[in-house]
């Protein structure tokens, strides 16, 4: 695939995103934040990197300067516990087990899977549904199982893993910008306000 073909595929996938699902995701972040709930992200491989990146963005970027901060935890960031669970219980349990320690009904649980069929993500979302938490599926390809079971489904409709990962990070950045605008009254990553926040 040539560079321009890849760029065009990213553009067409972004154009095909469902704006209503994006609005639902932004509202879910705001509701969870307002209730003081935790936001959990998880994924495998590149999706795990996106989950970690997003959590870092909200722990610092979207929270800096606020008295009330976002409580966002990436479930694939604790390698020792994840490896212990995988070794002693099974890979399919690496996300559901830590959720059993922390999950509350006011929380938001975001599962990221390109195929939408990662068994450990599916198991965690099913558990979160059972406990009354709000669940989110971020998928690509045909959406997979998580698209069917999540409260909110944000689907990147493309049969390409790399483009799926690109679009998922765009989605998180959209949510981050919207949350910062809602809580700070302007676009705080542009201009003098952002300069003041980061020194």
Coordinates of N, CA and C in Angstrom, one line a residue:
X1 N 0.8 -1.2 0.0 CA 0.0 0.0 0.0 C 0.9 1.2 0.0
X2 N 0.6 2.1 -0.9 CA 1.4 3.4 -1.0 C 0.9 4.3 0.1
X3 N 1.8 5.3 0.4 CA 1.5 6.3 1.5 C 0.1 7.0 1.3
X4 N -0.1 7.4 0.0 CA -1.4 8.1 -0.2 C -2.6 7.2 0.0
X5 N -2.4 6.0 -0.4 CA -3.5 5.0 -0.2 C -3.9 4.8 1.3
X6 N -2.8 4.7 2.1 CA -3.0 4.6 3.5 C -3.7 5.8 4.1
X7 N -3.2 7.0 3.7 CA -3.8 8.3 4.2 C -5.2 8.3 3.8
X8 N -5.5 8.0 2.5 CA -6.9 8.0 2.1 C -7.8 7.0 2.9
X9 N -7.3 5.9 3.2 CA -8.0 4.9 4.0 C -8.3 5.4 5.4
X10 N -7.3 6.1 6.0 CA -7.5 6.7 7.3 C -8.6 7.8 7.2
X11 N -8.6 8.6 6.2 CA -9.6 9.7 6.0 C -11.0 9.1 5.9
X12 N -11.1 8.1 5.0 CA -12.4 7.5 4.8 C -13.0 6.8 6.0
X13 N -12.1 6.2 6.8 CA -12.6 5.6 8.0 C -13.0 6.6 9.0
X14 N -12.3 7.7 9.2 CA -12.7 8.8 10.0 C -14.1 9.3 9.6
X15 N -14.2 9.5 8.3 CA -15.5 10.0 7.8 C -16.7 9.1 8.1
X16 N -16.4 7.8 8.2 CA -17.4 6.8 8.4 C -17.8 6.6 9.8
X17 N -17.1 7.2 10.8 CA -17.4 7.1 12.2 C -18.8 7.6 12.5
X18 N -19.5 7.0 13.4 CA -20.8 7.4 13.8 C -20.7 8.5 14.8
X19 N -21.1 9.7 14.4 CA -21.0 10.9 15.3 C -21.8 10.7 16.6
X20 N -23.0 10.0 16.5 CA -23.8 9.7 17.7 C -23.0 8.9 18.7
X21 N -22.3 7.9 18.3 CA -21.5 7.0 19.2 C -20.4 7.8 19.8
X22 N -19.8 8.7 19.1 CA -18.8 9.6 19.7 C -19.4 10.5 20.8
X23 N -20.6 11.1 20.5 CA -21.3 11.9 21.5 C -21.6 11.1 22.7
X24 N -22.0 9.8 22.5 CA -22.3 9.0 23.7 C -21.1 8.7 24.5
X25 N -20.0 8.5 23.8 CA -18.7 8.2 24.6 C -18.3 9.5 25.4
X26 N -18.4 10.6 24.8 CA -18.0 11.9 25.5 C -18.9 12.0 26.7
X27 N -20.2 11.8 26.5 CA -21.2 11.9 27.6 C -20.9 10.9 28.7
X28 N -20.5 9.7 28.3 CA -20.2 8.7 29.3 C -18.9 9.1 30.2
X29 N -17.9 9.7 29.5 CA -16.8 10.2 30.2 C -17.2 11.3 31.2
X30 N -18.0 12.2 30.8 CA -18.4 13.3 31.6 C -19.3 12.8 32.8
X31 N -20.2 11.9 32.5 CA -21.0 11.3 33.6 C -20.1 10.6 34.7
X32 N -19.2 9.8 34.2 CA -18.3 9.0 35.1 C -17.5 10.0 35.9
X33 N -17.0 11.0 35.3 CA -16.2 12.0 36.0 C -17.0 12.7 37.0
X34 N -18.2 13.1 36.7 CA -19.1 13.9 37.6 C -19.5 13.0 38.8
X35 N -19.6 11.7 38.6 CA -20.0 10.8 39.7 C -18.8 10.4 40.5
X36 N -17.6 10.8 40.1 CA -16.4 10.3 40.8 C -16.0 8.9 40.5
X37 N -16.5 8.4 39.4 CA -16.2 7.0 39.1 C -14.8 6.8 38.4
X38 N -14.3 5.6 38.4 CA -13.1 5.2 37.7 C -13.4 4.9 36.2
X39 N -12.4 5.2 35.4 CA -12.4 4.8 34.0 C -11.3 3.8 33.7
X40 N -11.7 2.6 33.2 CA -10.7 1.6 33.0 C -10.6 1.4 31.5
X41 N -9.3 1.2 31.0 CA -9.0 0.9 29.6 C -8.3 -0.4 29.6
X42 N -8.4 -1.1 28.5 CA -7.6 -2.4 28.3 C -7.5 -2.8 26.9
X43 N -6.5 -3.5 26.5 CA -6.3 -4.1 25.2 C -5.1 -4.9 25.1
X44 N -4.9 -5.6 24.0 CA -3.7 -6.4 23.8 C -2.9 -5.8 22.7
X45 N -1.6 -5.9 22.8 CA -0.7 -5.5 21.7 C -0.9 -4.0 21.4
X46 N -1.1 -3.6 20.2 CA -1.2 -2.2 19.9 C -2.4 -1.5 20.5
X47 N -3.5 -2.3 20.7 CA -4.7 -1.8 21.5 C -4.3 -1.6 22.9
X48 N -3.4 -2.4 23.5 CA -3.0 -2.1 24.8 C -2.2 -0.9 24.9
X49 N -1.3 -0.6 23.9 CA -0.6 0.7 23.9 C -1.5 1.9 23.8
X50 N -2.6 1.7 23.0 CA -3.6 2.8 22.9 C -4.3 3.0 24.3
X51 N -4.6 1.9 24.9 CA -5.2 2.0 26.3 C -4.4 2.7 27.3
X52 N -3.1 2.4 27.2 CA -2.1 3.0 28.1 C -1.9 4.5 27.8
X53 N -1.8 4.8 26.5 CA -1.7 6.2 26.0 C -2.8 7.0 26.5
X54 N -4.0 6.5 26.3 CA -5.2 7.3 26.7 C -5.3 7.5 28.2
X55 N -5.0 6.5 29.0 CA -5.0 6.7 30.4 C -4.0 7.8 30.8
X56 N -2.8 7.8 30.2 CA -1.8 8.8 30.5 C -2.3 10.2 30.1
X57 N -3.0 10.3 29.0 CA -3.5 11.6 28.6 C -4.5 12.2 29.6
X58 N -5.3 11.3 30.1 CA -6.3 11.8 31.1 C -5.7 12.0 32.5
X59 N -4.8 11.2 32.9 CA -4.2 11.4 34.2 C -3.4 12.7 34.3
X60 N -2.8 13.1 33.1 CA -2.0 14.4 33.1 C -2.7 15.5 32.3
X61 N -2.8 15.3 31.0 CA -3.3 16.3 30.1 C -4.6 16.9 30.4
X62 N -5.6 16.0 30.6 CA -7.0 16.4 30.8 C -7.3 16.8 32.2
X63 N -6.3 16.4 33.1 CA -6.5 16.7 34.6 C -5.7 17.8 35.1
X64 N -4.6 18.2 34.5 CA -3.7 19.2 35.0 C -4.4 20.5 35.2
X65 N -4.3 21.0 36.4 CA -4.9 22.3 36.8 C -6.3 22.2 37.4
X66 N -6.9 21.0 37.4 CA -8.2 20.8 37.9 C -8.1 20.3 39.4
X67 N -9.0 20.8 40.2 CA -9.1 20.3 41.6 C -9.6 18.9 41.6
X68 N -10.6 18.6 40.8 CA -11.2 17.3 40.6 C -10.6 16.7 39.4
X69 N -9.9 15.6 39.5 CA -9.2 15.0 38.4 C -9.8 13.7 37.9
X70 N -9.4 13.3 36.7 CA -9.9 12.1 36.1 C -9.2 10.9 36.8
X71 N -10.0 9.9 37.1 CA -9.4 8.6 37.7 C -9.5 7.6 36.6
X72 N -8.4 7.5 35.8 CA -8.3 6.6 34.7 C -7.2 5.6 34.8
X73 N -7.5 4.3 34.7 CA -6.6 3.2 35.0 C -6.5 2.3 33.8
X74 N -5.3 2.0 33.3 CA -5.1 1.1 32.2 C -4.8 -0.3 32.8
X75 N -5.6 -1.3 32.5 CA -5.5 -2.6 33.2 C -4.4 -3.4 32.6
X76 N -3.8 -3.0 31.5 CA -2.6 -3.7 31.0 C -1.3 -3.1 31.3
X77 N -1.3 -2.1 32.3 CA -0.1 -1.4 32.6 C 0.7 -2.1 33.8
X78 N 0.0 -2.9 34.6 CA 0.7 -3.6 35.7 C 1.2 -5.0 35.2
X79 N 2.4 -5.0 34.7 CA 2.9 -6.2 34.1 C 3.1 -7.4 35.1
X80 N 3.6 -7.2 36.4 CA 3.7 -8.3 37.3 C 2.3 -9.0 37.6
X81 N 1.3 -8.2 37.9 CA 0.0 -8.8 38.2 C -0.6 -9.5 36.9
X82 N -0.4 -8.8 35.8 CA -0.9 -9.4 34.5 C -0.3 -10.7 34.2
X83 N 1.1 -10.8 34.4 CA 1.8 -12.1 34.1 C 1.4 -13.1 35.1
X84 N 1.2 -12.7 36.4 CA 0.9 -13.7 37.4 C -0.5 -14.3 37.1
X85 N -1.5 -13.5 36.7 CA -2.8 -13.9 36.4 C -2.7 -14.8 35.2
X86 N -2.0 -14.4 34.2 CA -1.9 -15.2 33.0 C -1.3 -16.6 33.3
X87 N -0.3 -16.6 34.1 CA 0.4 -17.9 34.4 C -0.4 -18.8 35.3
X88 N -1.0 -18.2 36.3 CA -1.7 -19.0 37.4 C -3.2 -19.3 37.0
X89 N -3.8 -18.4 36.3 CA -5.3 -18.6 36.0 C -5.5 -18.8 34.5
X90 N -4.9 -17.9 33.7 CA -5.1 -17.9 32.3 C -5.2 -16.6 31.6
X91 N -4.7 -16.5 30.4 CA -4.6 -15.2 29.7 C -6.0 -14.5 29.6
X92 N -7.1 -15.3 29.5 CA -8.4 -14.8 29.3 C -8.8 -14.0 30.5
X93 N -8.1 -14.2 31.7 CA -8.6 -13.5 32.9 C -7.8 -12.3 33.3
X94 N -6.8 -11.9 32.5 CA -5.9 -10.8 32.9 C -6.6 -9.5 33.2
X95 N -7.8 -9.2 32.6 CA -8.5 -8.0 32.8 C -9.6 -8.1 33.8
X96 N -10.3 -9.3 33.7 CA -11.4 -9.5 34.6 C -11.0 -9.5 36.1
X97 N -9.8 -10.1 36.4 CA -9.4 -10.3 37.8 C -9.1 -9.0 38.5
X98 N -8.4 -8.0 37.9 CA -8.3 -6.7 38.6 C -9.6 -5.9 38.7
X99 N -10.5 -6.1 37.7 CA -11.8 -5.5 37.8 C -12.5 -5.9 39.1
X100 N -12.3 -7.2 39.4 CA -13.0 -7.7 40.6 C -12.5 -7.0 41.9
X101 N -11.3 -6.5 41.8 CA -10.8 -5.7 43.0 C -11.4 -4.3 43.1
X102 N -11.7 -3.7 42.0 CA -12.0 -2.3 42.0 C -13.4 -1.9 41.5
X103 N -14.0 -2.6 40.6 CA -15.1 -2.1 39.9 C -16.4 -1.8 40.7
X104 N -16.9 -0.6 40.4 CA -18.2 -0.1 41.0 C -19.2 0.3 39.9
X105 N -20.5 0.3 40.3 CA -21.5 0.6 39.2 C -21.3 1.9 38.5
X106 N -20.7 2.9 39.2 CA -20.6 4.2 38.6 C -19.4 4.3 37.6
X107 N -18.7 3.2 37.4 CA -17.4 3.2 36.7 C -17.7 3.0 35.2
X108 N -16.7 3.3 34.4 CA -16.7 3.2 32.9 C -15.6 2.2 32.5
X109 N -15.9 1.2 31.7 CA -15.0 0.2 31.3 C -14.9 0.2 29.8
X110 N -13.7 0.4 29.3 CA -13.5 0.6 27.9 C -12.6 -0.6 27.4
X111 N -13.1 -1.4 26.5 CA -12.4 -2.5 25.9 C -12.0 -2.2 24.5
X112 N -10.7 -2.3 24.2 CA -10.2 -2.0 22.8 C -9.7 -3.3 22.2
X113 N -10.2 -3.6 21.0 CA -9.8 -4.8 20.3 C -10.1 -4.6 18.8
X114 N -9.0 -4.7 18.0 CA -9.2 -4.5 16.6 C -10.2 -5.4 16.0
X115 N -10.1 -6.7 16.3 CA -11.1 -7.7 15.8 C -12.4 -7.6 16.5
X116 N -12.4 -7.1 17.8 CA -13.6 -7.1 18.6 C -13.8 -8.5 19.3
X117 N -12.9 -9.4 19.1 CA -13.1 -10.7 19.7 C -12.0 -11.2 20.7
X118 N -11.2 -10.3 21.1 CA -10.2 -10.7 22.1 C -10.9 -11.3 23.4
X119 N -10.6 -12.5 23.7 CA -11.4 -13.2 24.7 C -11.2 -12.5 26.1
X120 N -10.0 -12.0 26.4 CA -9.9 -11.4 27.7 C -10.6 -10.1 27.8
X121 N -10.8 -9.3 26.7 CA -11.6 -8.1 26.7 C -13.0 -8.4 26.8
X122 N -13.5 -9.4 26.0 CA -14.9 -9.9 26.1 C -15.3 -10.2 27.5
X123 N -14.4 -11.0 28.2 CA -14.7 -11.5 29.5 C -14.8 -10.3 30.5
X124 N -14.0 -9.3 30.3 CA -14.0 -8.2 31.2 C -15.2 -7.3 31.0
X125 N -15.6 -7.1 29.8 CA -16.8 -6.3 29.5 C -18.1 -7.1 30.0
X126 N -18.1 -8.4 29.8 CA -19.3 -9.1 30.3 C -19.4 -9.0 31.8
X127 N -18.3 -9.1 32.5 CA -18.3 -8.9 34.0 C -18.7 -7.5 34.3
X128 N -18.2 -6.5 33.7 CA -18.6 -5.1 34.0 C -20.1 -4.9 33.7
X129 N -20.6 -5.5 32.7 CA -22.1 -5.4 32.4 C -22.9 -6.1 33.6
X130 N -22.4 -7.2 34.1 CA -23.1 -7.9 35.2 C -23.1 -7.0 36.4
X131 N -22.1 -6.2 36.6 CA -22.0 -5.4 37.8 C -22.6 -4.0 37.7
X132 N -23.2 -3.8 36.5 CA -23.9 -2.5 36.3 C -23.1 -1.3 35.9
X133 N -21.8 -1.6 35.5 CA -21.0 -0.5 35.0 C -21.4 -0.2 33.6
X134 N -21.0 1.0 33.1 CA -21.1 1.3 31.7 C -19.9 0.8 30.9
X135 N -20.2 0.1 29.8 CA -19.1 -0.5 29.0 C -19.1 0.1 27.6
X136 N -17.8 0.2 27.1 CA -17.6 0.8 25.8 C -16.7 -0.2 25.0
X137 N -17.1 -0.4 23.7 CA -16.3 -1.2 22.8 C -15.7 -0.3 21.8
X138 N -14.4 -0.4 21.6 CA -13.7 0.3 20.5 C -13.1 -0.9 19.7
X139 N -13.6 -1.0 18.5 CA -13.2 -2.1 17.6 C -13.0 -1.6 16.2
X140 N -12.5 -2.5 15.4 CA -12.4 -2.3 13.9 C -13.0 -3.5 13.2
X141 N -12.6 -3.7 12.0 CA -13.0 -4.8 11.2 C -14.6 -4.9 11.2
X142 N -15.2 -6.0 11.6 CA -16.6 -6.1 11.6 C -17.2 -5.8 13.0
X143 N -16.4 -5.4 14.0 CA -16.9 -5.1 15.3 C -16.8 -6.2 16.3
X144 N -17.0 -7.4 15.9 CA -16.8 -8.6 16.8 C -17.8 -8.6 17.9
X145 N -17.4 -9.5 18.9 CA -18.3 -9.7 20.0 C -18.5 -8.5 20.9
X146 N -17.4 -7.7 21.1 CA -17.5 -6.6 22.0 C -18.5 -5.5 21.5
X147 N -18.6 -5.4 20.2 CA -19.5 -4.4 19.7 C -21.0 -4.8 20.0
X148 N -21.2 -6.1 20.2 CA -22.6 -6.6 20.4 C -22.9 -6.5 21.9
X149 N -21.9 -6.5 22.8 CA -22.3 -6.6 24.2 C -22.1 -5.3 25.0
X150 N -21.4 -4.3 24.4 CA -21.1 -3.1 25.1 C -22.3 -2.1 25.2
X151 N -22.3 -1.3 26.2 CA -23.3 -0.3 26.3 C -23.2 0.7 25.2
X152 N -22.0 1.1 24.9 CA -21.7 2.0 23.8 C -20.7 1.4 22.8
X153 N -21.0 1.4 21.5 CA -20.1 0.8 20.5 C -19.6 1.9 19.6
X154 N -18.3 2.1 19.7 CA -17.6 3.0 18.8 C -16.7 2.2 17.8
X155 N -17.2 2.1 16.6 CA -16.6 1.1 15.6 C -15.9 1.9 14.5
X156 N -14.6 1.5 14.3 CA -13.9 2.0 13.2 C -14.1 1.0 12.0
X157 N -14.9 1.3 11.0 CA -15.3 0.3 10.0 C -14.3 0.2 8.9
X158 N -13.2 -0.6 9.2 CA -12.1 -0.7 8.3 C -11.5 -2.1 8.5
X159 N -11.1 -2.8 7.4 CA -10.5 -4.1 7.5 C -9.0 -4.0 7.5
X160 N -8.5 -3.2 8.4 CA -7.0 -3.0 8.5 C -6.7 -2.6 9.9
X161 N -5.7 -3.4 10.5 CA -5.4 -3.3 11.9 C -4.7 -1.9 12.2
X162 N -3.8 -1.5 11.4 CA -3.0 -0.3 11.6 C -3.9 0.9 11.6
X163 N -4.8 0.9 10.6 CA -5.7 2.1 10.5 C -6.7 2.1 11.7
X164 N -7.1 0.9 12.1 CA -8.0 0.8 13.3 C -7.3 1.4 14.5
X165 N -6.0 1.1 14.7 CA -5.3 1.7 15.8 C -5.2 3.2 15.7
X166 N -4.9 3.7 14.5 CA -4.8 5.1 14.3 C -6.1 5.8 14.7
X167 N -7.2 5.2 14.2 CA -8.5 5.8 14.4 C -8.9 5.8 15.9
X168 N -8.6 4.7 16.6 CA -8.9 4.6 18.0 C -8.2 5.7 18.8
X169 N -7.0 6.1 18.4 CA -6.3 7.2 19.1 C -6.9 8.5 18.8
X170 N -7.4 8.7 17.6 CA -8.1 9.9 17.2 C -9.4 10.0 18.1
X171 N -10.1 8.9 18.3 CA -11.3 8.9 19.1 C -11.0 9.3 20.5
X172 N -9.9 8.8 21.1 CA -9.6 9.2 22.5 C -9.2 10.7 22.5
X173 N -8.5 11.1 21.5 CA -8.1 12.6 21.5 C -9.3 13.5 21.3
X174 N -10.3 13.0 20.6 CA -11.6 13.8 20.5 C -12.2 13.9 21.8
X175 N -12.3 12.8 22.6 CA -12.9 12.8 23.9 C -12.1 13.7 24.8
X176 N -10.8 13.6 24.8 CA -10.0 14.4 25.6 C -10.2 15.9 25.4
X177 N -10.2 16.3 24.1 CA -10.5 17.7 23.8 C -11.8 18.2 24.3
X178 N -12.8 17.3 24.1 CA -14.2 17.7 24.5 C -14.3 17.8 26.0
X179 N -13.7 16.9 26.7 CA -13.7 17.0 28.2 C -13.0 18.3 28.7
X180 N -11.8 18.6 28.1 CA -11.1 19.8 28.5 C -11.9 21.0 28.2
X181 N -12.6 21.0 27.0 CA -13.4 22.2 26.7 C -14.6 22.3 27.7
X182 N -15.2 21.2 28.0 CA -16.4 21.3 28.9 C -15.9 21.8 30.3
X183 N -14.8 21.3 30.8 CA -14.4 21.6 32.1 C -13.6 22.9 32.3
X184 N -13.0 23.4 31.2 CA -12.2 24.6 31.3 C -12.8 25.7 30.4
X185 N -13.8 25.5 29.7 CA -14.5 26.6 29.1 C -14.0 27.0 27.7
X186 N -12.9 26.4 27.2 CA -12.3 26.8 26.0 C -11.5 25.6 25.5
X187 N -10.8 25.8 24.4 CA -9.8 24.8 23.9 C -8.5 25.0 24.6
X188 N -8.2 24.3 25.7 CA -7.1 24.7 26.5 C -5.7 24.2 26.0
X189 N -5.7 23.4 24.9 CA -4.4 23.0 24.4 C -4.0 23.9 23.2
X190 N -4.7 25.1 23.1 CA -4.3 26.0 22.1 C -4.2 27.4 22.7
X191 N -3.1 28.1 22.5 CA -3.1 29.5 23.0 C -2.6 29.7 24.4
X192 N -2.9 30.9 25.0 CA -2.3 31.3 26.2 C -2.7 30.5 27.4
X193 N -3.9 30.0 27.4 CA -4.4 29.2 28.6 C -3.5 27.9 28.7
X194 N -3.3 27.3 27.6 CA -2.4 26.1 27.7 C -1.0 26.4 28.1
X195 N -0.5 27.5 27.6 CA 0.8 27.9 27.9 C 0.9 28.1 29.5
X196 N -0.1 28.7 30.1 CA -0.1 29.0 31.5 C -0.2 27.6 32.3
X197 N -1.0 26.7 31.7 CA -1.2 25.4 32.4 C 0.1 24.6 32.5
X198 N 0.9 24.6 31.4 CA 2.1 23.8 31.3 C 3.3 24.6 31.7
X199 N 3.2 25.9 31.9 CA 4.4 26.7 32.3 C 5.2 27.0 31.1

